[in-house]
Every structure is written in C-alpha cells, then in structure tokens.
PDB file of C-alpha atoms and ligand atoms in Angstrom:
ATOM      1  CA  UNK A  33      -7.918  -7.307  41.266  1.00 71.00           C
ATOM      2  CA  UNK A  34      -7.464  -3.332  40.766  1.00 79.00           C
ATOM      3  CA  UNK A  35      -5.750  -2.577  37.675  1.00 79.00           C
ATOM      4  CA  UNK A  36      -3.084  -0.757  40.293  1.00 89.00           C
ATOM      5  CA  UNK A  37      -2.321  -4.116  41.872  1.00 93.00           C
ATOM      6  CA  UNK A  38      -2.354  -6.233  38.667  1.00 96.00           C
ATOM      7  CA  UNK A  39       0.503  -3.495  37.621  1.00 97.00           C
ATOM      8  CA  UNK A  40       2.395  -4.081  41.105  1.00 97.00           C
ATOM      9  CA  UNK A  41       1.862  -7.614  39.776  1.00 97.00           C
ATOM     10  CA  UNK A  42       3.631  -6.519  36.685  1.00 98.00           C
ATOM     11  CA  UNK A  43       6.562  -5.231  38.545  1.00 98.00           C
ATOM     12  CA  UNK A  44       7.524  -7.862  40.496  1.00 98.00           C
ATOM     13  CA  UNK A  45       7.439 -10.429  37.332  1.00 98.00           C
ATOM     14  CA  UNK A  46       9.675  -8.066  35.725  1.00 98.00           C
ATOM     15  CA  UNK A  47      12.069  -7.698  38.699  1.00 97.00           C
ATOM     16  CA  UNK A  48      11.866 -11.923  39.126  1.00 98.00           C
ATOM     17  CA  UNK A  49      12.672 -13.042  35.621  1.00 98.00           C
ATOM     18  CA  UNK A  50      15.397 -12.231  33.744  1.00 97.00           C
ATOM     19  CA  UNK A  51      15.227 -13.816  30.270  1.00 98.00           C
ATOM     20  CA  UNK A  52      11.818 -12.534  28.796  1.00 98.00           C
ATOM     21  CA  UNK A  53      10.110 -12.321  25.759  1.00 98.00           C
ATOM     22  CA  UNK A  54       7.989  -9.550  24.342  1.00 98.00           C
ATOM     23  CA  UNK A  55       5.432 -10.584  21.941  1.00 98.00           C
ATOM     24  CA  UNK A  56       3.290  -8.293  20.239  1.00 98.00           C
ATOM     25  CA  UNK A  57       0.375  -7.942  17.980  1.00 97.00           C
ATOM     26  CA  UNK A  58      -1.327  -4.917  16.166  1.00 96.00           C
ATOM     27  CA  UNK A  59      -2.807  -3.656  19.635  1.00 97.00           C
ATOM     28  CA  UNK A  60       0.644  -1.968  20.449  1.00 98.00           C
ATOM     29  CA  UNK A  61       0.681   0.262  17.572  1.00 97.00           C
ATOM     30  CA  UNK A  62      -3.427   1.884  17.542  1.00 96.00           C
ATOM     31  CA  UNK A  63      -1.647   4.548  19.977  1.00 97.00           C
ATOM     32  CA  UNK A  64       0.381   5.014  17.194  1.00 97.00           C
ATOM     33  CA  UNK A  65      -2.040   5.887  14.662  1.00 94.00           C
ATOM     34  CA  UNK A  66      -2.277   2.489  12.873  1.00 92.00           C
ATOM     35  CA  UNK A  67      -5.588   0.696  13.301  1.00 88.00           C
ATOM     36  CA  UNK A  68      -5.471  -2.987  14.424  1.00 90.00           C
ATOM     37  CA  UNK A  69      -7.522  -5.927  12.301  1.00 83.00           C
ATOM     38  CA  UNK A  70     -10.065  -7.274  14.748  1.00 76.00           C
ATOM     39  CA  UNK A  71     -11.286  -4.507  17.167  1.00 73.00           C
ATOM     40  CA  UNK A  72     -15.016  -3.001  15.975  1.00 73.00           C
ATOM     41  CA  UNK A  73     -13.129  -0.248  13.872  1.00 71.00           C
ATOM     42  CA  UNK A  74     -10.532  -2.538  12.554  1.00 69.00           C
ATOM     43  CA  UNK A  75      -9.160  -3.180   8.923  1.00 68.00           C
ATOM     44  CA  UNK A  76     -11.463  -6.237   8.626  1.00 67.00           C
ATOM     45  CA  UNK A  77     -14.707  -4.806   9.386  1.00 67.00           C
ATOM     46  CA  UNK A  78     -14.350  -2.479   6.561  1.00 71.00           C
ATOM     47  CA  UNK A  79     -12.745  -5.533   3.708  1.00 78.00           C
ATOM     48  CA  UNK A  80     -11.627  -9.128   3.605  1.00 85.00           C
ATOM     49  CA  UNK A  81      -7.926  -9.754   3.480  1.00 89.00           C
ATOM     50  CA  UNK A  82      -6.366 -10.189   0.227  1.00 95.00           C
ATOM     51  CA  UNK A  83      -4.996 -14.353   0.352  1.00 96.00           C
ATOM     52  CA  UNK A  84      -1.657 -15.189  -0.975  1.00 97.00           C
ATOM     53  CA  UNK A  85      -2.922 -17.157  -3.954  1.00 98.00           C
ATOM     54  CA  UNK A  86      -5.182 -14.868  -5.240  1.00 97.00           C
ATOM     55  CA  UNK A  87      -2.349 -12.053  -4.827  1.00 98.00           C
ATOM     56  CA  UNK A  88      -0.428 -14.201  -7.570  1.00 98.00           C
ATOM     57  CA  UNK A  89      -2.797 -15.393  -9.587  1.00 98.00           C
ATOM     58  CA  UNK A  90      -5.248 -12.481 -10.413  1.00 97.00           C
ATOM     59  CA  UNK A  91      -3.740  -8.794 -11.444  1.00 97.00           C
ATOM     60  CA  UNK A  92      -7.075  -7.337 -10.499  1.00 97.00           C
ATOM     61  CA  UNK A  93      -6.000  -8.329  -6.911  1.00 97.00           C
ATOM     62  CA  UNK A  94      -2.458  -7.319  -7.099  1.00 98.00           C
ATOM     63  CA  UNK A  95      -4.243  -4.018  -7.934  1.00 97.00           C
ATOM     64  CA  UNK A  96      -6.341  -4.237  -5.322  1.00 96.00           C
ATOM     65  CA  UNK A  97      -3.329  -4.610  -2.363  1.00 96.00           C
ATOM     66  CA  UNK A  98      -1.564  -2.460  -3.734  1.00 97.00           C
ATOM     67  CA  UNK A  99      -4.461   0.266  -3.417  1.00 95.00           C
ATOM     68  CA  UNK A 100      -4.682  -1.182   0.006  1.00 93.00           C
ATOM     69  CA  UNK A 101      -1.282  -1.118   0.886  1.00 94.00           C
ATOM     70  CA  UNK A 102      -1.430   2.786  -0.663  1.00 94.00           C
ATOM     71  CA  UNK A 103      -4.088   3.717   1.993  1.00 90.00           C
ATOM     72  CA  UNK A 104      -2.589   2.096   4.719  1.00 89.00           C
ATOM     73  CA  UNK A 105       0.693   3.422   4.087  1.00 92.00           C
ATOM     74  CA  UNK A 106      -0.656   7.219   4.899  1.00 88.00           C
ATOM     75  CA  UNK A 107      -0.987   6.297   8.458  1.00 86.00           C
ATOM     76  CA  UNK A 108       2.014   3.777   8.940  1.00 90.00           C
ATOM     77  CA  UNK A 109       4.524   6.178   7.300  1.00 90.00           C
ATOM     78  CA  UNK A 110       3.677   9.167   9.642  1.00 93.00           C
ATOM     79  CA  UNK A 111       3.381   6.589  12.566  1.00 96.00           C
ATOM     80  CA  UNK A 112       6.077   7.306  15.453  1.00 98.00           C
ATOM     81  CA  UNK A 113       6.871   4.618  18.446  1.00 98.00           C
ATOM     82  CA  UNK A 114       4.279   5.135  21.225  1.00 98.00           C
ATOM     83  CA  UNK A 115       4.772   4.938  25.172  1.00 98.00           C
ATOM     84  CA  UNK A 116       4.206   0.957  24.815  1.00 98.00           C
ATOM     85  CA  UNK A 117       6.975   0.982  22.216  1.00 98.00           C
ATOM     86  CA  UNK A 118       9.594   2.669  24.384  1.00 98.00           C
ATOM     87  CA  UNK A 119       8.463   0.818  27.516  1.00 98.00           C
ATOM     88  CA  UNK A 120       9.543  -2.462  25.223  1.00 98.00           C
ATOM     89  CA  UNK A 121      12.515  -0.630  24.572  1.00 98.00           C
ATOM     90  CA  UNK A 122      13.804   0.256  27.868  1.00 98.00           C
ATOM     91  CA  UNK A 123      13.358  -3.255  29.074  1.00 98.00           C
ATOM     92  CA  UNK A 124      15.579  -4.600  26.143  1.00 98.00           C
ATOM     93  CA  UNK A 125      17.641  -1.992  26.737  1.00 98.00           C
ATOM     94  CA  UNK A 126      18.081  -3.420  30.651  1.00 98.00           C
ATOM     95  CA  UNK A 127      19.635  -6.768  29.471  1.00 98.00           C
ATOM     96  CA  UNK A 128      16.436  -8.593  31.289  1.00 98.00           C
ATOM     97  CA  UNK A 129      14.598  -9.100  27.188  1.00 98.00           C
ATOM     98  CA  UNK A 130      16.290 -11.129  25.299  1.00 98.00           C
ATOM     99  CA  UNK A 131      13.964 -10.985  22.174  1.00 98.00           C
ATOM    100  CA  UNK A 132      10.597  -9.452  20.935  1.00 98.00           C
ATOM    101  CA  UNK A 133       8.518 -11.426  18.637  1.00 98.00           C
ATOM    102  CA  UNK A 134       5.828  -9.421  16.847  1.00 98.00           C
ATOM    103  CA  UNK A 135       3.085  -9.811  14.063  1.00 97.00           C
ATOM    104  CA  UNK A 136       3.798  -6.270  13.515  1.00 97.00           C
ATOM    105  CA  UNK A 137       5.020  -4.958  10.283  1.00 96.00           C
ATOM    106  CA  UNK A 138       5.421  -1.040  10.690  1.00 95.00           C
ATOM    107  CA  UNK A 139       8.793  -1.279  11.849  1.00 96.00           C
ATOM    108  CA  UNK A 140       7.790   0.723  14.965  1.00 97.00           C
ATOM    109  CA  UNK A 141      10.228  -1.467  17.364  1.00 98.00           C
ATOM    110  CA  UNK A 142      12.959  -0.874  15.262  1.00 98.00           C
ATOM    111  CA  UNK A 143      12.138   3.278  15.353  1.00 97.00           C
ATOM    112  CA  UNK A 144      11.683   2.915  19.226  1.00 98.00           C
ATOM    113  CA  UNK A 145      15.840   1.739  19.504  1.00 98.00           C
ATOM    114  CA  UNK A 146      15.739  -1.814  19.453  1.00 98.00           C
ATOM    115  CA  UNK A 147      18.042  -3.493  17.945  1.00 98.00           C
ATOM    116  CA  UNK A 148      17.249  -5.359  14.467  1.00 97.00           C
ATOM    117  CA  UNK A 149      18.737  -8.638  15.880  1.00 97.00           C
ATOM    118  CA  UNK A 150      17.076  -8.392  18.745  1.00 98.00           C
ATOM    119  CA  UNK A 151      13.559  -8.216  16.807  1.00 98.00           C
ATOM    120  CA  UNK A 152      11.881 -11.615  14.515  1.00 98.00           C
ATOM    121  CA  UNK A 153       8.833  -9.950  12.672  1.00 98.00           C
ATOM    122  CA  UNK A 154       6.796 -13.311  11.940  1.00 97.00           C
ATOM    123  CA  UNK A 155       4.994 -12.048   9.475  1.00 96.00           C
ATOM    124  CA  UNK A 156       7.265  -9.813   7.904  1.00 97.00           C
ATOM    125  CA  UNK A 157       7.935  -6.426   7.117  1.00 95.00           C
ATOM    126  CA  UNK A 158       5.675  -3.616   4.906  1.00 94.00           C
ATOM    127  CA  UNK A 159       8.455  -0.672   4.872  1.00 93.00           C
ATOM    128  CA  UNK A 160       9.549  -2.438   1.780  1.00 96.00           C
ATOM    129  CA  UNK A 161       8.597  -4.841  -1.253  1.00 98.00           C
ATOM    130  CA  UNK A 162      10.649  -7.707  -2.216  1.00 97.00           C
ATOM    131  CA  UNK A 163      10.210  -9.874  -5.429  1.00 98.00           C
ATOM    132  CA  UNK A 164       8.841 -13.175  -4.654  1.00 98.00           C
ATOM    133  CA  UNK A 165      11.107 -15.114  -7.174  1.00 98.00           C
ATOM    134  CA  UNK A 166      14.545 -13.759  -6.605  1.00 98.00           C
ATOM    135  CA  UNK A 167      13.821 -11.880  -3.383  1.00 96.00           C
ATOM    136  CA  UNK A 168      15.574  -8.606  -4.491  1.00 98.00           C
ATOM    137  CA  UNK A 169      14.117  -5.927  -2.779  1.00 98.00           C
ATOM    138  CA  UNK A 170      12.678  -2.719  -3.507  1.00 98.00           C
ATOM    139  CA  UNK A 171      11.478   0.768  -2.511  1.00 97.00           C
ATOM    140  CA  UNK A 172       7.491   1.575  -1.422  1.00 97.00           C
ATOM    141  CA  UNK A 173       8.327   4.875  -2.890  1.00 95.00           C
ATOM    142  CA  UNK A 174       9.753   3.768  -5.947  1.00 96.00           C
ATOM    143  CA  UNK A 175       6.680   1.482  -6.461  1.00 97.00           C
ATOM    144  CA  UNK A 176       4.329   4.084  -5.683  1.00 97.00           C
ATOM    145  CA  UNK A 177       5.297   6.381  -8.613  1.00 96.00           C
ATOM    146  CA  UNK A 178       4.466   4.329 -11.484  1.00 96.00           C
ATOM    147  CA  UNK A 179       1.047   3.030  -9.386  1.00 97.00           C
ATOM    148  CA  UNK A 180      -0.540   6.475  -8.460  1.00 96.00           C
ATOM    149  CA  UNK A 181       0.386   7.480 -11.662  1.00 97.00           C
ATOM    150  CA  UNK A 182      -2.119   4.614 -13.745  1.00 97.00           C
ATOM    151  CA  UNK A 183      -2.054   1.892 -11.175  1.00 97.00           C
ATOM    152  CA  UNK A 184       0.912  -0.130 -13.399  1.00 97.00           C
ATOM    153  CA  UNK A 185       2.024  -3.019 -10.595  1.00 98.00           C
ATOM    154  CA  UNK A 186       5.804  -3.766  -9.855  1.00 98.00           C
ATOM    155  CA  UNK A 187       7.656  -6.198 -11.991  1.00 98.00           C
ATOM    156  CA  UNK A 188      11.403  -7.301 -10.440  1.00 98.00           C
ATOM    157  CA  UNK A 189      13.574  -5.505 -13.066  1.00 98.00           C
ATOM    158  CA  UNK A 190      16.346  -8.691 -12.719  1.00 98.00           C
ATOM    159  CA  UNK A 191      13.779 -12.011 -13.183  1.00 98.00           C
ATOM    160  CA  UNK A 192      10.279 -10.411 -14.227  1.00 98.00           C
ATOM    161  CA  UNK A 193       9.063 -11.550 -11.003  1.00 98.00           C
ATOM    162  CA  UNK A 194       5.848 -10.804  -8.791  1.00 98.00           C
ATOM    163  CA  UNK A 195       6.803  -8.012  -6.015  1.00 98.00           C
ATOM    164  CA  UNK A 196       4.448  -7.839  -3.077  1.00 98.00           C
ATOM    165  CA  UNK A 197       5.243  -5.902   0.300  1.00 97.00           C
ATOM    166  CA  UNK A 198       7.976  -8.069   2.053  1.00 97.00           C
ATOM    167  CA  UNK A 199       4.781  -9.035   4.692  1.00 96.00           C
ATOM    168  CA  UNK A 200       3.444 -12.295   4.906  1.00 96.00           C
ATOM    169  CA  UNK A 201       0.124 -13.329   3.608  1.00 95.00           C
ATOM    170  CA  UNK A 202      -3.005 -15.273   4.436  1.00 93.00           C
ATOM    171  CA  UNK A 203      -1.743 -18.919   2.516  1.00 95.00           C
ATOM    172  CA  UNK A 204       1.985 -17.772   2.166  1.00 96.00           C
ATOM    173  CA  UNK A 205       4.498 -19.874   3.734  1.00 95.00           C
ATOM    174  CA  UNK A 206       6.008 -18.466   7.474  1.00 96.00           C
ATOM    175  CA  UNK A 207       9.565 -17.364   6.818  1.00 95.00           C
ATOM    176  CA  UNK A 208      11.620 -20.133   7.954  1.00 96.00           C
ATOM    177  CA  UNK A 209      14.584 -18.625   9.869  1.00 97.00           C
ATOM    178  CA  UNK A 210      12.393 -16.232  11.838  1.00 97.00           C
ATOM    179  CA  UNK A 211      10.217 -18.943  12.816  1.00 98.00           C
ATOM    180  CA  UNK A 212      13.362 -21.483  14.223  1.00 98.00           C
ATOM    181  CA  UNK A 213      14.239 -17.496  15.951  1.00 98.00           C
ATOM    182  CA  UNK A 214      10.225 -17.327  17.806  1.00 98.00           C
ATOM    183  CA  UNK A 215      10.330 -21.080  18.753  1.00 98.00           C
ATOM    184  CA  UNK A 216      13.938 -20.446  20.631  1.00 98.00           C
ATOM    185  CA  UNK A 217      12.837 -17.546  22.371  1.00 98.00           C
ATOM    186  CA  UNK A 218       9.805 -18.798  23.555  1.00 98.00           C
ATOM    187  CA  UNK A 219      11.392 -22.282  24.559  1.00 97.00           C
ATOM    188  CA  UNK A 220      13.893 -20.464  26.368  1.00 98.00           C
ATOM    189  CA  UNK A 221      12.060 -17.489  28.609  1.00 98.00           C
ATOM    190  CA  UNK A 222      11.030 -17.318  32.153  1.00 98.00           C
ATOM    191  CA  UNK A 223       8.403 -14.745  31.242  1.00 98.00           C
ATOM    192  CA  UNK A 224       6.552 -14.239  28.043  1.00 98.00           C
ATOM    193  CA  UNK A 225       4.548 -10.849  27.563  1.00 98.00           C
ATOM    194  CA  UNK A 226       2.037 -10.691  25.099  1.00 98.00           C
ATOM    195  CA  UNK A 227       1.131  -7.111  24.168  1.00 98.00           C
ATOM    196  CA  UNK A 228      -2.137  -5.805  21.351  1.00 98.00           C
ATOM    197  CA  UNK A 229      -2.861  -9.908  20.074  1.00 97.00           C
ATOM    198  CA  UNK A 230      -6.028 -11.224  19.477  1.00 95.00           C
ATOM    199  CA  UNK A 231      -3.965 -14.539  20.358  1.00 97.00           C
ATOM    200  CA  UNK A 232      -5.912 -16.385  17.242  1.00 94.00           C
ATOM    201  CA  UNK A 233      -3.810 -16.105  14.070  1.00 89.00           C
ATOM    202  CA  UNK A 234      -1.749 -19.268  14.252  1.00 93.00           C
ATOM    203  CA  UNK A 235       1.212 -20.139  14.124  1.00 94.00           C
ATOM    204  CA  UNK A 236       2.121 -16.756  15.740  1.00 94.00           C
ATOM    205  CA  UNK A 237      -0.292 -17.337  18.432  1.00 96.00           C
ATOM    206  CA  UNK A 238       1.209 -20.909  19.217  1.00 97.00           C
ATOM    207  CA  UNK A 239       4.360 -19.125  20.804  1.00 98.00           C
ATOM    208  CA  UNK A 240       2.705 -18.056  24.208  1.00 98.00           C
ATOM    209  CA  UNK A 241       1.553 -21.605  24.502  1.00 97.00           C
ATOM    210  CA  UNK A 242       4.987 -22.932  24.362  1.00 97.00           C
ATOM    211  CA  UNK A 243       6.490 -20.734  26.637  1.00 98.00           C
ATOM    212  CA  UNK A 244       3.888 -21.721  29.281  1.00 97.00           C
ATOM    213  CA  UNK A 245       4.475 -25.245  28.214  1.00 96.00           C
ATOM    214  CA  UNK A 246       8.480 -24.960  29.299  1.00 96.00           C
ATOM    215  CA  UNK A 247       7.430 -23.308  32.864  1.00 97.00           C
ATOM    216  CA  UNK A 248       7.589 -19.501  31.532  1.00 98.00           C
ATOM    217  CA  UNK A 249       5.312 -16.934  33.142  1.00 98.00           C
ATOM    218  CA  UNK A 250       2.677 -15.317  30.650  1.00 98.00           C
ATOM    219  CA  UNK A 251       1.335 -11.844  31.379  1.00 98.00           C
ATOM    220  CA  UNK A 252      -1.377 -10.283  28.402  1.00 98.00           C
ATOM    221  CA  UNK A 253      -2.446  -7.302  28.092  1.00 98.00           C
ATOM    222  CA  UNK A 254      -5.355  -6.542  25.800  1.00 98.00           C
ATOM    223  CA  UNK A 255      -8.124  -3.917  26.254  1.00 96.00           C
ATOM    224  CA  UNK A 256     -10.148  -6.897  25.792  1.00 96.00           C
ATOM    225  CA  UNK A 257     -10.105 -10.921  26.472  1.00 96.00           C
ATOM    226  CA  UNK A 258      -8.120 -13.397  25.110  1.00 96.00           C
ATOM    227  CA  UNK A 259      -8.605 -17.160  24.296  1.00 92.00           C
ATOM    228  CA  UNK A 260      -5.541 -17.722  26.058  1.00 97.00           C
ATOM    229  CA  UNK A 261      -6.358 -15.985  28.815  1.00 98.00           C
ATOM    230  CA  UNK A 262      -7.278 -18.862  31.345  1.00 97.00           C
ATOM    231  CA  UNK A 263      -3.773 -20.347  31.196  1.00 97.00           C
ATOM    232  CA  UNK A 264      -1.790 -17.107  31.427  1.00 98.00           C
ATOM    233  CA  UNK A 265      -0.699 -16.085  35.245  1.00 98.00           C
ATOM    234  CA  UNK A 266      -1.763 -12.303  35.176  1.00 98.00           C
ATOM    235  CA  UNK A 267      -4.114 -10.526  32.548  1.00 98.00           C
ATOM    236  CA  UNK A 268      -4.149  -7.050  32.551  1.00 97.00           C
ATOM    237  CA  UNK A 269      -7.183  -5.942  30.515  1.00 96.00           C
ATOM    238  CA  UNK A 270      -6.832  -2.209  30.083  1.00 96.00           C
ATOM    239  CA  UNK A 271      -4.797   0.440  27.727  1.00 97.00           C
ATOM    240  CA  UNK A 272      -1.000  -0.785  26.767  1.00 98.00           C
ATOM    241  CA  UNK A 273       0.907   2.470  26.527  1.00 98.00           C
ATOM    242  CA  UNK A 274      -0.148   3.569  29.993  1.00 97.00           C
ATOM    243  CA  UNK A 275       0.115  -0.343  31.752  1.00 97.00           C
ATOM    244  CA  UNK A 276       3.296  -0.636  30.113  1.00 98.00           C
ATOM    245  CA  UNK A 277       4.014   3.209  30.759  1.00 97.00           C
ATOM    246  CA  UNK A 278       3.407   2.983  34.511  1.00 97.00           C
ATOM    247  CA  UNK A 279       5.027  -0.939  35.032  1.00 97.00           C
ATOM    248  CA  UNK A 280       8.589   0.413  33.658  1.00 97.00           C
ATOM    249  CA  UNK A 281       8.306   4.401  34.731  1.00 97.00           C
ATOM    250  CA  UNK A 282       8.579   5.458  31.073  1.00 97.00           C
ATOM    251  CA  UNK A 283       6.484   8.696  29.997  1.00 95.00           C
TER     252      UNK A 283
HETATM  253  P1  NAD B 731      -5.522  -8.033  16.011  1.00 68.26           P
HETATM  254  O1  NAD B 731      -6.035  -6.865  15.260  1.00 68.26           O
HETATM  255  O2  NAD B 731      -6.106  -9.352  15.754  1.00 68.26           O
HETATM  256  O3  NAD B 731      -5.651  -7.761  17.576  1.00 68.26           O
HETATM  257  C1  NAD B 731      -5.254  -6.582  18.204  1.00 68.26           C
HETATM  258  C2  NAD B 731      -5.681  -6.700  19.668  1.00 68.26           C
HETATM  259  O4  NAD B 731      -5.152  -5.586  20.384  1.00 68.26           O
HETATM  260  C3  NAD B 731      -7.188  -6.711  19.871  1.00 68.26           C
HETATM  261  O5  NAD B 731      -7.516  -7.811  20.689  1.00 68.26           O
HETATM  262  C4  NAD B 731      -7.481  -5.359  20.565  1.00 68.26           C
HETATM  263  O6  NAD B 731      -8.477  -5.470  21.542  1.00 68.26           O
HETATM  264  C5  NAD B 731      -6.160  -5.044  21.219  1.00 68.26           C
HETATM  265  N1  NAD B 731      -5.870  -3.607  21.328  1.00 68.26           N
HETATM  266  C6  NAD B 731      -5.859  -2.696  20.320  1.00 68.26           C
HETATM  267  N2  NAD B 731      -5.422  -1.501  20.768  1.00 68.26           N
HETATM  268  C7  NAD B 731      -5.167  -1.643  22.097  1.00 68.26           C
HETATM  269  C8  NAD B 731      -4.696  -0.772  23.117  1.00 68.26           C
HETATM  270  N3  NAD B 731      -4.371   0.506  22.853  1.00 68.26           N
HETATM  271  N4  NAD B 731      -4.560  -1.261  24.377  1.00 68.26           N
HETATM  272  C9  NAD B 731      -4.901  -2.557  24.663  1.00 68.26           C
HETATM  273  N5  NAD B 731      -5.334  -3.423  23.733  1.00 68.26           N
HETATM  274  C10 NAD B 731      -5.460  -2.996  22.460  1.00 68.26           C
HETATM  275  O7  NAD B 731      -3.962  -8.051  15.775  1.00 68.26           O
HETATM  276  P2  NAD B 731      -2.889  -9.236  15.817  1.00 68.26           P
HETATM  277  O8  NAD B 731      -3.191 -10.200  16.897  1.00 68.26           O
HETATM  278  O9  NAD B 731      -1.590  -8.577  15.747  1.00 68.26           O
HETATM  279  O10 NAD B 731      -3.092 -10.053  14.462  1.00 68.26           O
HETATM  280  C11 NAD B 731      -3.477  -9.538  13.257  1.00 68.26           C
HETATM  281  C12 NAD B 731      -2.477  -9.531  12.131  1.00 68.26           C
HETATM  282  O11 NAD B 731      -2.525  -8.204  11.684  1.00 68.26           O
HETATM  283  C13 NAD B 731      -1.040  -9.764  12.410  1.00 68.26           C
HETATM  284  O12 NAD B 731      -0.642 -10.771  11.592  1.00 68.26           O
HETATM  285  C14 NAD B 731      -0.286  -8.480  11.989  1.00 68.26           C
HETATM  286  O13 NAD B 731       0.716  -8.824  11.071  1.00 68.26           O
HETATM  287  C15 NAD B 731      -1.293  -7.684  11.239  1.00 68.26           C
HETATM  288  N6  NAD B 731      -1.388  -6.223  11.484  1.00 68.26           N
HETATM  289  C16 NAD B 731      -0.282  -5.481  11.763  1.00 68.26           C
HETATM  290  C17 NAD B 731      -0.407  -4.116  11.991  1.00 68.26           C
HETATM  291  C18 NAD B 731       0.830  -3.331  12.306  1.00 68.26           C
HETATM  292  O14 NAD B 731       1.905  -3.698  11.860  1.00 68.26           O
HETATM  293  N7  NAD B 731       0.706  -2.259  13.101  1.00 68.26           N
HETATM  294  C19 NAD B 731      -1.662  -3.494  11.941  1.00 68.26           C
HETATM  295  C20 NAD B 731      -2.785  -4.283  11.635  1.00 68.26           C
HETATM  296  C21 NAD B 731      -2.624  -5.650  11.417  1.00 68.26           C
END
C-alpha cells in the first residue's frame, strides 16, 4: 500500500472510532531534538543504562546518572512539541482521545496543550527529581548547582534520602496508579495508536496487546518494524510528524 493510502487509511479510523488511545514511545520526540534509545544513533549504542539497584547502592553510579542526566538535559530542556505532538493534541482536543499513554519523560505532551489528567507517563517524569524515601520533590536546577560545581549528589533535606529524577528505572517498580490508569485506557478504546515504540520494553509494551485483545483497532507508526506489527490492522512505516501532520491537517 502507498504511504498516501495507508494515511487515507488513517483518516477513516480516526473518523470511525471515537474513544482512542495514543501511546507513545521516544520516536515522537527525535523531531524534537531528543534522541530515542534503540535507533543506530540512539542513547544505547553510545552506554548501557544505569539499573535501579546499582543507582542505590553505588555513589559512583549515582554520579554517573547524574552526569548522564546533565548531558541529556541540554537537549530535553531546549526541546519544544513537534508537528506529531500537536497532531496528538488536536485530536485530544476533539473529544475523540480519551487518554495518551507514553514512555516519554520530557514532558513534551504536556508543552503541546494536553491536559495533565489526560496524560499517564509510565515511566515517569525527568523535569524533576523526587526523593525515593519520602517522595518530596525537587528542582533539576537546584540539583544541578551543587553537581556542576564538584559533582556533590542530592540528599532529601527532610529524611536524608536518595533523590533520583522522578523517571522510572531498569529494576524499579512501575508506579502503581499510572499503571491501573494505562490498563483502563487500553481495556476501554476502540482504537489504540502507537507512535516512536520499539514495542519491546515491557510492561509498557503489553498495553497495545490488550487493546487488540478487547476488539480495539491498532495503527503503528515507526520509521521502522515492530514485533507487534503482524497483529496490528494498519502499519504505517514512515516519518511521525508528517503521517501524523498530514492524517489530522496540522502544520
Ligand atoms: P525506543 O528508543 O526503543 O524506540 C523508538 C522507536 O521510534 C524506534 O523504533 C525508532 O525507529 C522510532 N522512531 C524514532 N524517530 C522516529 C520518527 N521521527 N518517525 C518514525 N519513527 C521514529 O523508545 P521507546 O519504545 O520509547 O522505549 C525506550 C524507553 O526510553 C522508554 O522507556 C522511554 O521512557 C525512554 N526514553 C524517553 C525519551 C523521551 O522522553 N523523549 C527519550 C529516550 C528514551
């Protein structure tokens, strides 16, 4: 199929189902600036990800996120919602998405308009730290003075507590409420839409497969193929901001 029909595709799924869910993975946000994980110039072909247990148990590895998480944060804090951002908004903003599930954790859905309750970041959120004892939260840029100035790591100024970026980890437990949040939506959508995933970091990837399970449509797009490809109903391999761009007229 032409990518022009798969689009007209697009259309008429969006016209025919009115309670869909927008999933989305790193993909959405490389037109934004921030590289993904997997593609050839992602994250993980230049370093391993930190795990959660070695982020509490060794400082050298504390040190070594937070380094990271300094680099990182040059391109995320500059980062502004691209076309596949607002396209996500506008069809939020048309009462037909009820919910958008993402991996994400720039924040960029919440810049492009949507609203915070309409939005369950799975694996968290890295526009802020939180201490993993009490869970008081606290400022990147408060945290960055002390570390660029001789790499001293945040303590939680209440309980003396570890504070780590309020993401999740590799071996950290899935936030609870957010989770019971993905499972309803995708139990209760006649279309799921999953945007920039590789589809393999579970659980996150498990919610397309439920939403197929309970009769939902699933559209991906991905520049590239998917495991889950071969049960979805339309794959659209090509460039998000323009598919999504040209499927819901937004420049
Ligand atoms: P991933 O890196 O595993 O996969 C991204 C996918 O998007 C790839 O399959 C790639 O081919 C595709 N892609 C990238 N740019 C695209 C484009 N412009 N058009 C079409 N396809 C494109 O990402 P994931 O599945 O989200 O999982 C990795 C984990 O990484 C998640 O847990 C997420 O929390 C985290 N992460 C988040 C960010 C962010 O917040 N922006 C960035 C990197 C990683």
């Amino acid at each position: 199929m032409m990518i022009s029909e798969q689009i007209t595709k697009l259309r008429n799924l969006l016209v025919a189902s009115d309670r869909i869910v927008v999933f989305t993975g790193a993909g959405i946000s490389t037109e934004s600036g921030i590289p993904d994980f997997r593609s050839p110039n992602g994250i993980w072909s230049k370093m391993a990800p930190i795990e959660f247990q070695d982020f509490v148990n060794s400082e050298e590895m504390r040190r070594e996120a937070w380094r990271r998480k300094v680099v990182i944060d040059k391109d995320i804090q500059q980062a502004q919602p691209n076309r596949g951002h607002r396209a996500v908004a506008k069809l939020v903003e048309s009462g037909k998405c009820f919910c958008v599930i993402t991996q994400n954790i720039d924040g960029l859905h919440q810049s492009s308009g949507i609203p915070p309750e309409k939005i369950v970041e799975i694996h968290g959120n890295g526009t802020y730290a939180k201490c993993l004892s009490c869970a008081k939260r606290f400022e990147l840029s408060d945290i960055y003075v002390a570390f660029n100035r001789d790499e001293t790591l945040p303590i939680c100024d209440s309980c003396g507590g570890i504070v780590k970026t309020a993401t999740i980890s590799f071996g950290q437990a899935m936030p609870e409420e957010e989770m019971q949040r993905a499972e309803y939506a995708a139990n209760n959508c006649d279309l799921m839409i999953a945007i920039g995933s590789s589809l393999v970091v579970y659980p996150a990837a498990g919610f397309p497969i439920y939403a197929k399970r309970n009769g939902a449509n699933l559209v991906i797009i991905n520049r590239e193929q998917t495991e889950q490809d071969q049960i979805a109903d339309l794959v659209l391999n090509s460039e998000i901001g323009e598919t999504l761009g040209e499927a819901l007229d937004v420049d």
